[in-house]
PDB file of C-alpha atoms and ligand atoms in Angstrom:
ATOM      1  CA  MET A  26       0.000   0.000   0.000  1.00  0.00           C
ATOM      2  CA  TYR A  27       1.345   3.392  -0.939  1.00  0.00           C
ATOM      3  CA  LEU A  28      -0.823   5.892   0.883  1.00  0.00           C
ATOM      4  CA  ILE A  29       0.640   9.233   0.001  1.00  0.00           C
ATOM      5  CA  ASP A  30      -0.426  12.393   1.787  1.00  0.00           C
ATOM      6  CA  LYS A  31      -1.403  14.710  -1.059  1.00  0.00           C
ATOM      7  CA  HIS A  32      -0.959  17.719   1.237  1.00  0.00           C
ATOM      8  CA  ASN A  33       2.678  16.985   1.957  1.00  0.00           C
ATOM      9  CA  LEU A  34       4.117  16.287  -1.464  1.00  0.00           C
ATOM     10  CA  PRO A  35       7.614  17.353  -2.407  1.00  0.00           C
ATOM     11  CA  LYS A  36       7.323  20.004  -5.117  1.00  0.00           C
ATOM     12  CA  HIS A  37      10.615  18.940  -6.601  1.00  0.00           C
ATOM     13  CA  ILE A  38      12.120  15.458  -6.739  1.00  0.00           C
ATOM     14  CA  ALA A  39      15.599  14.855  -8.143  1.00  0.00           C
ATOM     15  CA  ILE A  40      16.762  11.386  -9.137  1.00  0.00           C
ATOM     16  CA  THR A  41      20.227  10.021  -9.819  1.00  0.00           C
ATOM     17  CA  MET A  42      19.390   7.186 -12.164  1.00  0.00           C
ATOM     18  CA  ASP A  43      22.205   4.766 -11.427  1.00  0.00           C
ATOM     19  CA  GLY A  44      22.864   1.079 -12.006  1.00  0.00           C
ATOM     20  CA  ASN A  45      22.135   0.510 -15.696  1.00  0.00           C
ATOM     21  CA  GLY A  46      25.487  -1.179 -16.335  1.00  0.00           C
ATOM     22  CA  ARG A  47      25.192  -3.520 -13.361  1.00  0.00           C
ATOM     23  CA  TRP A  48      21.610  -4.388 -14.304  1.00  0.00           C
ATOM     24  CA  ALA A  49      22.797  -5.461 -17.763  1.00  0.00           C
ATOM     25  CA  LYS A  50      25.686  -7.409 -16.271  1.00  0.00           C
ATOM     26  CA  THR A  51      23.345  -9.499 -14.102  1.00  0.00           C
ATOM     27  CA  LYS A  52      21.615 -10.491 -17.326  1.00  0.00           C
ATOM     28  CA  GLY A  53      24.868 -11.267 -19.130  1.00  0.00           C
ATOM     29  CA  LYS A  54      24.325  -8.356 -21.528  1.00  0.00           C
ATOM     30  CA  LEU A  55      26.309  -5.305 -22.606  1.00  0.00           C
ATOM     31  CA  ARG A  56      26.037  -2.086 -20.602  1.00  0.00           C
ATOM     32  CA  ILE A  57      24.066  -0.394 -23.363  1.00  0.00           C
ATOM     33  CA  PHE A  58      21.264  -2.937 -22.882  1.00  0.00           C
ATOM     34  CA  GLY A  59      20.948  -1.529 -19.373  1.00  0.00           C
ATOM     35  CA  HIS A  60      20.751   2.028 -20.682  1.00  0.00           C
ATOM     36  CA  GLU A  61      18.072   1.014 -23.180  1.00  0.00           C
ATOM     37  CA  ASN A  62      16.007  -0.499 -20.393  1.00  0.00           C
ATOM     38  CA  GLY A  63      16.634   2.583 -18.280  1.00  0.00           C
ATOM     39  CA  VAL A  64      14.432   4.497 -20.719  1.00  0.00           C
ATOM     40  CA  LYS A  65      11.441   2.347 -19.678  1.00  0.00           C
ATOM     41  CA  ALA A  66      12.087   3.265 -16.062  1.00  0.00           C
ATOM     42  CA  VAL A  67      12.189   6.935 -17.054  1.00  0.00           C
ATOM     43  CA  ARG A  68       8.831   6.670 -18.808  1.00  0.00           C
ATOM     44  CA  ASP A  69       7.095   4.959 -15.892  1.00  0.00           C
ATOM     45  CA  THR A  70       8.640   7.273 -13.299  1.00  0.00           C
ATOM     46  CA  VAL A  71       7.700  10.397 -15.257  1.00  0.00           C
ATOM     47  CA  GLU A  72       4.116   9.210 -15.704  1.00  0.00           C
ATOM     48  CA  GLY A  73       3.963   8.269 -12.029  1.00  0.00           C
ATOM     49  CA  ALA A  74       5.257  11.670 -10.969  1.00  0.00           C
ATOM     50  CA  VAL A  75       2.597  13.445 -13.054  1.00  0.00           C
ATOM     51  CA  GLU A  76      -0.087  11.176 -11.624  1.00  0.00           C
ATOM     52  CA  ILE A  77       1.016  11.895  -8.043  1.00  0.00           C
ATOM     53  CA  GLY A  78       1.103  15.640  -8.676  1.00  0.00           C
ATOM     54  CA  ILE A  79       4.832  16.386  -8.535  1.00  0.00           C
ATOM     55  CA  LYS A  80       5.616  19.777 -10.068  1.00  0.00           C
ATOM     56  CA  TYR A  81       9.333  19.390 -10.837  1.00  0.00           C
ATOM     57  CA  LEU A  82      11.222  16.208 -11.621  1.00  0.00           C
ATOM     58  CA  THR A  83      14.939  16.453 -12.331  1.00  0.00           C
ATOM     59  CA  LEU A  84      16.675  13.389 -13.746  1.00  0.00           C
ATOM     60  CA  TYR A  85      20.445  13.054 -13.695  1.00  0.00           C
ATOM     61  CA  ALA A  86      21.010  11.455 -17.084  1.00  0.00           C
ATOM     62  CA  PHE A  87      24.624  12.275 -17.925  1.00  0.00           C
ATOM     63  CA  SER A  88      27.303  13.897 -15.808  1.00  0.00           C
ATOM     64  CA  THR A  89      30.298  15.978 -16.863  1.00  0.00           C
ATOM     65  CA  GLU A  90      32.428  13.074 -15.626  1.00  0.00           C
ATOM     66  CA  ASN A  91      30.519  10.593 -17.801  1.00  0.00           C
ATOM     67  CA  TRP A  92      32.268  12.090 -20.867  1.00  0.00           C
ATOM     68  CA  SER A  93      35.336  10.120 -19.806  1.00  0.00           C
ATOM     69  CA  ARG A  94      33.591   6.771 -20.381  1.00  0.00           C
ATOM     70  CA  PRO A  95      34.613   4.674 -23.421  1.00  0.00           C
ATOM     71  CA  LYS A  96      33.674   6.384 -26.652  1.00  0.00           C
ATOM     72  CA  ASN A  97      31.283   3.640 -27.750  1.00  0.00           C
ATOM     73  CA  GLU A  98      29.271   3.927 -24.535  1.00  0.00           C
ATOM     74  CA  VAL A  99      29.100   7.726 -24.798  1.00  0.00           C
ATOM     75  CA  ASN A 100      27.998   7.462 -28.437  1.00  0.00           C
ATOM     76  CA  ALA A 101      25.372   4.867 -27.569  1.00  0.00           C
ATOM     77  CA  LEU A 102      24.027   7.069 -24.766  1.00  0.00           C
ATOM     78  CA  MET A 103      23.794  10.063 -27.113  1.00  0.00           C
ATOM     79  CA  ALA A 104      21.996   7.972 -29.748  1.00  0.00           C
ATOM     80  CA  LEU A 105      19.627   6.739 -27.066  1.00  0.00           C
ATOM     81  CA  LEU A 106      18.918  10.307 -26.027  1.00  0.00           C
ATOM     82  CA  VAL A 107      17.981  11.294 -29.584  1.00  0.00           C
ATOM     83  CA  ASN A 108      15.789   8.236 -29.885  1.00  0.00           C
ATOM     84  CA  ALA A 109      14.081   8.732 -26.525  1.00  0.00           C
ATOM     85  CA  ILE A 110      13.337  12.395 -27.214  1.00  0.00           C
ATOM     86  CA  HIS A 111      11.948  11.474 -30.615  1.00  0.00           C
ATOM     87  CA  LYS A 112       9.725   8.722 -29.212  1.00  0.00           C
ATOM     88  CA  GLU A 113       8.658  10.455 -26.012  1.00  0.00           C
ATOM     89  CA  THR A 114       7.788  13.963 -27.187  1.00  0.00           C
ATOM     90  CA  LYS A 115       4.242  12.727 -27.791  1.00  0.00           C
ATOM     91  CA  THR A 116       4.073  11.366 -24.208  1.00  0.00           C
ATOM     92  CA  LEU A 117       5.230  14.767 -22.977  1.00  0.00           C
ATOM     93  CA  MET A 118       2.544  16.551 -24.999  1.00  0.00           C
ATOM     94  CA  ASP A 119      -0.184  14.072 -23.984  1.00  0.00           C
ATOM     95  CA  ASN A 120       0.697  14.509 -20.308  1.00  0.00           C
ATOM     96  CA  ASN A 121       1.134  18.301 -20.495  1.00  0.00           C
ATOM     97  CA  ILE A 122       4.794  18.058 -19.437  1.00  0.00           C
ATOM     98  CA  LYS A 123       7.283  20.840 -20.057  1.00  0.00           C
ATOM     99  CA  LEU A 124      10.775  19.617 -20.861  1.00  0.00           C
ATOM    100  CA  ASP A 125      13.885  21.483 -19.807  1.00  0.00           C
ATOM    101  CA  ALA A 126      17.581  20.738 -19.480  1.00  0.00           C
ATOM    102  CA  ILE A 127      20.374  21.796 -17.163  1.00  0.00           C
ATOM    103  CA  GLY A 128      24.071  21.325 -17.803  1.00  0.00           C
ATOM    104  CA  ASP A 129      26.573  22.302 -20.440  1.00  0.00           C
ATOM    105  CA  ILE A 130      24.293  21.456 -23.356  1.00  0.00           C
ATOM    106  CA  THR A 131      26.748  23.012 -25.836  1.00  0.00           C
ATOM    107  CA  LYS A 132      29.011  20.003 -25.156  1.00  0.00           C
ATOM    108  CA  LEU A 133      26.439  17.581 -26.595  1.00  0.00           C
ATOM    109  CA  PRO A 134      26.968  16.465 -30.197  1.00  0.00           C
ATOM    110  CA  GLN A 135      24.939  18.470 -32.686  1.00  0.00           C
ATOM    111  CA  LYS A 136      22.119  16.006 -33.281  1.00  0.00           C
ATOM    112  CA  PRO A 137      21.135  15.353 -29.649  1.00  0.00           C
ATOM    113  CA  GLN A 138      21.522  19.050 -28.941  1.00  0.00           C
ATOM    114  CA  LYS A 139      19.187  19.972 -31.781  1.00  0.00           C
ATOM    115  CA  LYS A 140      16.587  17.307 -30.882  1.00  0.00           C
ATOM    116  CA  LEU A 141      16.663  18.386 -27.255  1.00  0.00           C
ATOM    117  CA  LEU A 142      16.209  22.071 -28.048  1.00  0.00           C
ATOM    118  CA  GLU A 143      13.350  21.238 -30.435  1.00  0.00           C
ATOM    119  CA  ALA A 144      11.551  19.194 -27.754  1.00  0.00           C
ATOM    120  CA  ILE A 145      12.080  21.977 -25.209  1.00  0.00           C
ATOM    121  CA  GLU A 146      10.594  24.485 -27.657  1.00  0.00           C
ATOM    122  CA  LYS A 147       7.676  22.203 -28.536  1.00  0.00           C
ATOM    123  CA  THR A 148       6.697  21.583 -24.898  1.00  0.00           C
ATOM    124  CA  LYS A 149       7.364  25.080 -23.568  1.00  0.00           C
ATOM    125  CA  ASN A 150       3.698  25.965 -22.951  1.00  0.00           C
ATOM    126  CA  ASN A 151       2.919  22.742 -21.077  1.00  0.00           C
ATOM    127  CA  SER A 152       2.190  23.281 -17.419  1.00  0.00           C
ATOM    128  CA  LYS A 153       1.315  20.126 -15.475  1.00  0.00           C
ATOM    129  CA  MET A 154       4.874  19.138 -14.620  1.00  0.00           C
ATOM    130  CA  ASN A 155       8.407  20.297 -15.389  1.00  0.00           C
ATOM    131  CA  LEU A 156      10.732  17.512 -16.434  1.00  0.00           C
ATOM    132  CA  ILE A 157      14.332  18.644 -16.220  1.00  0.00           C
ATOM    133  CA  LEU A 158      17.107  16.542 -17.704  1.00  0.00           C
ATOM    134  CA  ALA A 159      20.570  17.050 -16.256  1.00  0.00           C
ATOM    135  CA  LEU A 160      22.855  16.461 -19.222  1.00  0.00           C
ATOM    136  CA  SER A 161      26.575  17.090 -19.278  1.00  0.00           C
ATOM    137  CA  TYR A 162      25.833  18.429 -15.818  1.00  0.00           C
ATOM    138  CA  SER A 163      27.920  18.785 -12.729  1.00  0.00           C
ATOM    139  CA  GLY A 164      27.231  20.822  -9.611  1.00  0.00           C
ATOM    140  CA  ARG A 165      30.721  22.290  -9.498  1.00  0.00           C
ATOM    141  CA  TRP A 166      30.511  23.306 -13.157  1.00  0.00           C
ATOM    142  CA  GLU A 167      27.227  25.040 -12.400  1.00  0.00           C
ATOM    143  CA  ILE A 168      28.574  26.928  -9.375  1.00  0.00           C
ATOM    144  CA  LEU A 169      31.680  28.039 -11.273  1.00  0.00           C
ATOM    145  CA  ASN A 170      29.536  29.083 -14.210  1.00  0.00           C
ATOM    146  CA  ALA A 171      27.304  31.155 -11.934  1.00  0.00           C
ATOM    147  CA  THR A 172      30.369  32.821 -10.419  1.00  0.00           C
ATOM    148  CA  LYS A 173      31.706  33.732 -13.862  1.00  0.00           C
ATOM    149  CA  LYS A 174      28.363  35.227 -14.896  1.00  0.00           C
ATOM    150  CA  ILE A 175      28.217  37.270 -11.690  1.00  0.00           C
ATOM    151  CA  ILE A 176      31.676  38.684 -12.413  1.00  0.00           C
ATOM    152  CA  LYS A 177      30.713  39.453 -16.033  1.00  0.00           C
ATOM    153  CA  ASN A 178      27.625  41.302 -14.794  1.00  0.00           C
ATOM    154  CA  ASN A 179      29.752  43.385 -12.431  1.00  0.00           C
ATOM    155  CA  LEU A 180      27.661  42.626  -9.360  1.00  0.00           C
ATOM    156  CA  SER A 181      28.928  44.441  -6.279  1.00  0.00           C
ATOM    157  CA  GLU A 182      29.827  42.523  -3.140  1.00  0.00           C
ATOM    158  CA  SER A 183      26.743  43.771  -1.321  1.00  0.00           C
ATOM    159  CA  GLU A 184      24.489  42.510  -4.125  1.00  0.00           C
ATOM    160  CA  ILE A 185      25.731  38.944  -3.784  1.00  0.00           C
ATOM    161  CA  ASN A 186      23.682  36.863  -1.393  1.00  0.00           C
ATOM    162  CA  GLU A 187      22.059  33.413  -1.505  1.00  0.00           C
ATOM    163  CA  ARG A 188      19.039  34.718  -3.361  1.00  0.00           C
ATOM    164  CA  THR A 189      20.971  36.548  -6.083  1.00  0.00           C
ATOM    165  CA  PHE A 190      23.509  33.715  -6.424  1.00  0.00           C
ATOM    166  CA  GLN A 191      20.611  31.303  -6.926  1.00  0.00           C
ATOM    167  CA  GLN A 192      19.478  33.421  -9.863  1.00  0.00           C
ATOM    168  CA  TYR A 193      22.692  32.566 -11.704  1.00  0.00           C
ATOM    169  CA  LEU A 194      22.290  28.812 -11.394  1.00  0.00           C
ATOM    170  CA  SER A 195      20.693  26.777 -14.170  1.00  0.00           C
ATOM    171  CA  THR A 196      17.838  25.998 -11.768  1.00  0.00           C
ATOM    172  CA  LYS A 197      17.054  29.665 -11.192  1.00  0.00           C
ATOM    173  CA  ASP A 198      13.276  29.349 -11.531  1.00  0.00           C
ATOM    174  CA  VAL A 199      13.073  25.965  -9.839  1.00  0.00           C
ATOM    175  CA  PRO A 200      12.554  25.364  -6.103  1.00  0.00           C
ATOM    176  CA  ASP A 201      15.266  23.313  -4.371  1.00  0.00           C
ATOM    177  CA  PRO A 202      14.460  19.585  -4.368  1.00  0.00           C
ATOM    178  CA  GLU A 203      12.897  18.459  -1.104  1.00  0.00           C
ATOM    179  CA  LEU A 204      13.775  14.877  -2.004  1.00  0.00           C
ATOM    180  CA  LEU A 205      16.813  13.377  -3.747  1.00  0.00           C
ATOM    181  CA  ILE A 206      16.624   9.720  -4.739  1.00  0.00           C
ATOM    182  CA  ARG A 207      19.585   7.604  -5.813  1.00  0.00           C
ATOM    183  CA  THR A 208      19.191   4.079  -7.092  1.00  0.00           C
ATOM    184  CA  SER A 209      21.631   1.152  -7.211  1.00  0.00           C
ATOM    185  CA  GLY A 210      22.850   1.125  -3.608  1.00  0.00           C
ATOM    186  CA  GLU A 211      25.522   3.815  -4.064  1.00  0.00           C
ATOM    187  CA  TYR A 212      25.581   6.342  -1.256  1.00  0.00           C
ATOM    188  CA  ARG A 213      27.064   9.400  -2.879  1.00  0.00           C
ATOM    189  CA  ILE A 214      26.119  12.615  -4.605  1.00  0.00           C
ATOM    190  CA  SER A 215      28.412  12.336  -7.667  1.00  0.00           C
ATOM    191  CA  ASN A 216      28.432  16.091  -8.311  1.00  0.00           C
ATOM    192  CA  PHE A 217      24.650  16.471  -8.594  1.00  0.00           C
ATOM    193  CA  LEU A 218      22.892  19.730  -7.605  1.00  0.00           C
ATOM    194  CA  LEU A 219      25.473  20.620  -4.967  1.00  0.00           C
ATOM    195  CA  TRP A 220      24.014  24.020  -4.135  1.00  0.00           C
ATOM    196  CA  GLN A 221      20.366  22.977  -4.324  1.00  0.00           C
ATOM    197  CA  ILE A 222      20.473  19.894  -2.078  1.00  0.00           C
ATOM    198  CA  ALA A 223      21.638  21.791   1.017  1.00  0.00           C
ATOM    199  CA  TYR A 224      18.494  20.676   2.882  1.00  0.00           C
ATOM    200  CA  SER A 225      17.140  17.899   0.666  1.00  0.00           C
ATOM    201  CA  GLU A 226      16.033  14.636   2.198  1.00  0.00           C
ATOM    202  CA  LEU A 227      18.207  11.853   0.781  1.00  0.00           C
ATOM    203  CA  TYR A 228      16.718   8.496  -0.164  1.00  0.00           C
ATOM    204  CA  PHE A 229      18.815   5.563  -1.302  1.00  0.00           C
ATOM    205  CA  THR A 230      17.497   2.316  -2.717  1.00  0.00           C
ATOM    206  CA  ASP A 231      19.282  -0.837  -3.864  1.00  0.00           C
ATOM    207  CA  THR A 232      16.940  -1.100  -6.857  1.00  0.00           C
ATOM    208  CA  LEU A 233      18.910  -0.752 -10.080  1.00  0.00           C
ATOM    209  CA  TRP A 234      17.570   2.024 -12.291  1.00  0.00           C
ATOM    210  CA  PRO A 235      16.096  -0.173 -15.096  1.00  0.00           C
ATOM    211  CA  ASP A 236      13.912  -1.888 -12.434  1.00  0.00           C
ATOM    212  CA  PHE A 237      12.666   1.392 -10.917  1.00  0.00           C
ATOM    213  CA  ARG A 238       8.940   2.031 -11.367  1.00  0.00           C
ATOM    214  CA  ARG A 239       6.308   4.438 -10.084  1.00  0.00           C
ATOM    215  CA  THR A 240       5.682   2.188  -7.066  1.00  0.00           C
ATOM    216  CA  ASP A 241       9.330   2.756  -6.065  1.00  0.00           C
ATOM    217  CA  LEU A 242       8.777   6.486  -6.461  1.00  0.00           C
ATOM    218  CA  LYS A 243       5.733   6.263  -4.206  1.00  0.00           C
ATOM    219  CA  GLU A 244       7.743   4.306  -1.650  1.00  0.00           C
ATOM    220  CA  ALA A 245      10.368   7.073  -1.630  1.00  0.00           C
ATOM    221  CA  ILE A 246       7.719   9.774  -1.200  1.00  0.00           C
ATOM    222  CA  LYS A 247       6.126   7.834   1.650  1.00  0.00           C
ATOM    223  CA  GLU A 248       9.503   7.654   3.368  1.00  0.00           C
ATOM    224  CA  TYR A 249      10.015  11.388   2.745  1.00  0.00           C
ATOM    225  CA  GLN A 250       6.674  12.092   4.393  1.00  0.00           C
ATOM    226  CA  SER A 251       7.750  10.224   7.519  1.00  0.00           C
ATOM    227  CA  ARG A 252      10.813  12.441   7.993  1.00  0.00           C
ATOM    228  CA  GLU A 253      10.939  15.420  10.290  1.00  0.00           C
ATOM    229  CA  ARG A 254      12.578  18.329   8.490  1.00  0.00           C
ATOM    230  CA  ARG A 255      14.118  20.741  10.950  1.00  0.00           C
ATOM    231  CA  PHE A 256      16.317  23.054   8.842  1.00  0.00           C
ATOM    232  CA  GLY A 257      18.678  23.541  11.746  1.00  0.00           C
ATOM    233  CA  ASN A 258      15.874  24.539  14.086  1.00  0.00           C
ATOM    234  CA  THR A 259      14.683  22.629  17.140  1.00  0.00           C
ATOM    235  CA  ASN A 260      11.345  21.325  15.914  1.00  0.00           C
TER     236      ASN A 260
HETATM  237  C1  LIG F 326      23.590   5.187 -14.873  1.00  0.00           C
HETATM  238  O1  LIG F 326      24.003   3.872 -14.930  1.00  0.00           O
HETATM  239  C2  LIG F 326      23.524   5.845 -16.227  1.00  0.00           C
HETATM  240  C3  LIG F 326      24.581   6.833 -16.480  1.00  0.00           C
HETATM  241  C4  LIG F 326      25.474   7.235 -15.607  1.00  0.00           C
HETATM  242  C5  LIG F 326      24.628   7.403 -17.814  1.00  0.00           C
HETATM  243  P1  LIG F 326      25.532   3.473 -15.006  1.00  0.00           P
HETATM  244  O2  LIG F 326      25.941   3.467 -16.443  1.00  0.00           O
HETATM  245  O3  LIG F 326      26.342   4.355 -14.136  1.00  0.00           O
HETATM  246  O4  LIG F 326      25.507   1.991 -14.455  1.00  0.00           O
HETATM  247  P2  LIG F 326      26.451   1.365 -13.346  1.00  0.00           P
HETATM  248  O5  LIG F 326      26.455   2.312 -12.196  1.00  0.00           O
HETATM  249  O6  LIG F 326      27.794   1.246 -13.983  1.00  0.00           O
HETATM  250  O7  LIG F 326      25.824   0.069 -13.027  1.00  0.00           O
HETATM  251  C1  LIG F 327      26.008   9.487 -11.596  1.00  0.00           C
HETATM  252  O1  LIG F 327      26.241   8.141 -11.817  1.00  0.00           O
HETATM  253  C2  LIG F 327      25.643  10.160 -12.864  1.00  0.00           C
HETATM  254  C3  LIG F 327      24.383   9.750 -13.463  1.00  0.00           C
HETATM  255  C4  LIG F 327      23.531   8.898 -12.987  1.00  0.00           C
HETATM  256  C5  LIG F 327      24.080  10.395 -14.712  1.00  0.00           C
HETATM  257  P1  LIG F 327      27.709   7.573 -12.068  1.00  0.00           P
HETATM  258  O2  LIG F 327      27.600   6.111 -12.230  1.00  0.00           O
HETATM  259  O3  LIG F 327      28.348   8.320 -13.169  1.00  0.00           O
HETATM  260  O4  LIG F 327      28.464   7.971 -10.718  1.00  0.00           O
HETATM  261  P2  LIG F 327      29.614   7.265  -9.924  1.00  0.00           P
HETATM  262  O5  LIG F 327      30.719   7.009 -10.903  1.00  0.00           O
HETATM  263  O6  LIG F 327      29.055   5.989  -9.375  1.00  0.00           O
HETATM  264  O7  LIG F 327      29.964   8.217  -8.846  1.00  0.00           O
HETATM  265 MG1  LIG F 328      26.865   4.315 -12.188  1.00  0.00          MG
END
């Protein structure tokens, strides 16, 4: 039973989708088979999040560090991205989902970059949920990038505070995630949303990403709802 309190939903859930390679290995298949099956988990999780009433869902799909993987895996992941965007734009439109991306998108090869920007443009007036893909993303990159932009804009020392700094991050119009989920039994952040997760509730599950479904998302939300968030205060 997944009885979720509709009045205490996280507005923003971030997910580090990890474990595709290990999932494939358990089946005696190549890593890319895991990535392909990861797309099914994305579809079910996104639909589940809309159904539950989540407003922002950020998925860590490709990190800055992932560029150092073998070329064939990187190429396969990029091809998969093009394919998934192509196939899923209809799902996004049908479910009134607005697509967005964070990360150094200019680093993506031309085709995935173009497909991504087209899908973002096509879904820009959708309003039920914001689906944000973190691609070629790293938290440190983002913080450094914000700092550079602040210097370029000649902000004075007194103008720089948490609120203004936030405005220079790629998540500027997005509330901080209340809940961060990581699959595959790894207990680390891996350079994801470093600024934004200051007070996020962390949820780790051993489930490998290709096996993750909306019921797992509900389980995570239920756990989130059982936590007492104190923000440094006493109650
Ligand atoms: C997550 O699965 C997908 C990406 C990082 C692109 P992995 O590819 O990291 O799979 P494992 O962690 O090696 O099992
Ligand atoms: C984090 O997973 C990045 C994504 C899920 C996109 P990794 O598999 O790259 O992270 P590490 O290597 O376990 O830290
Ligand atoms: Mg991994």
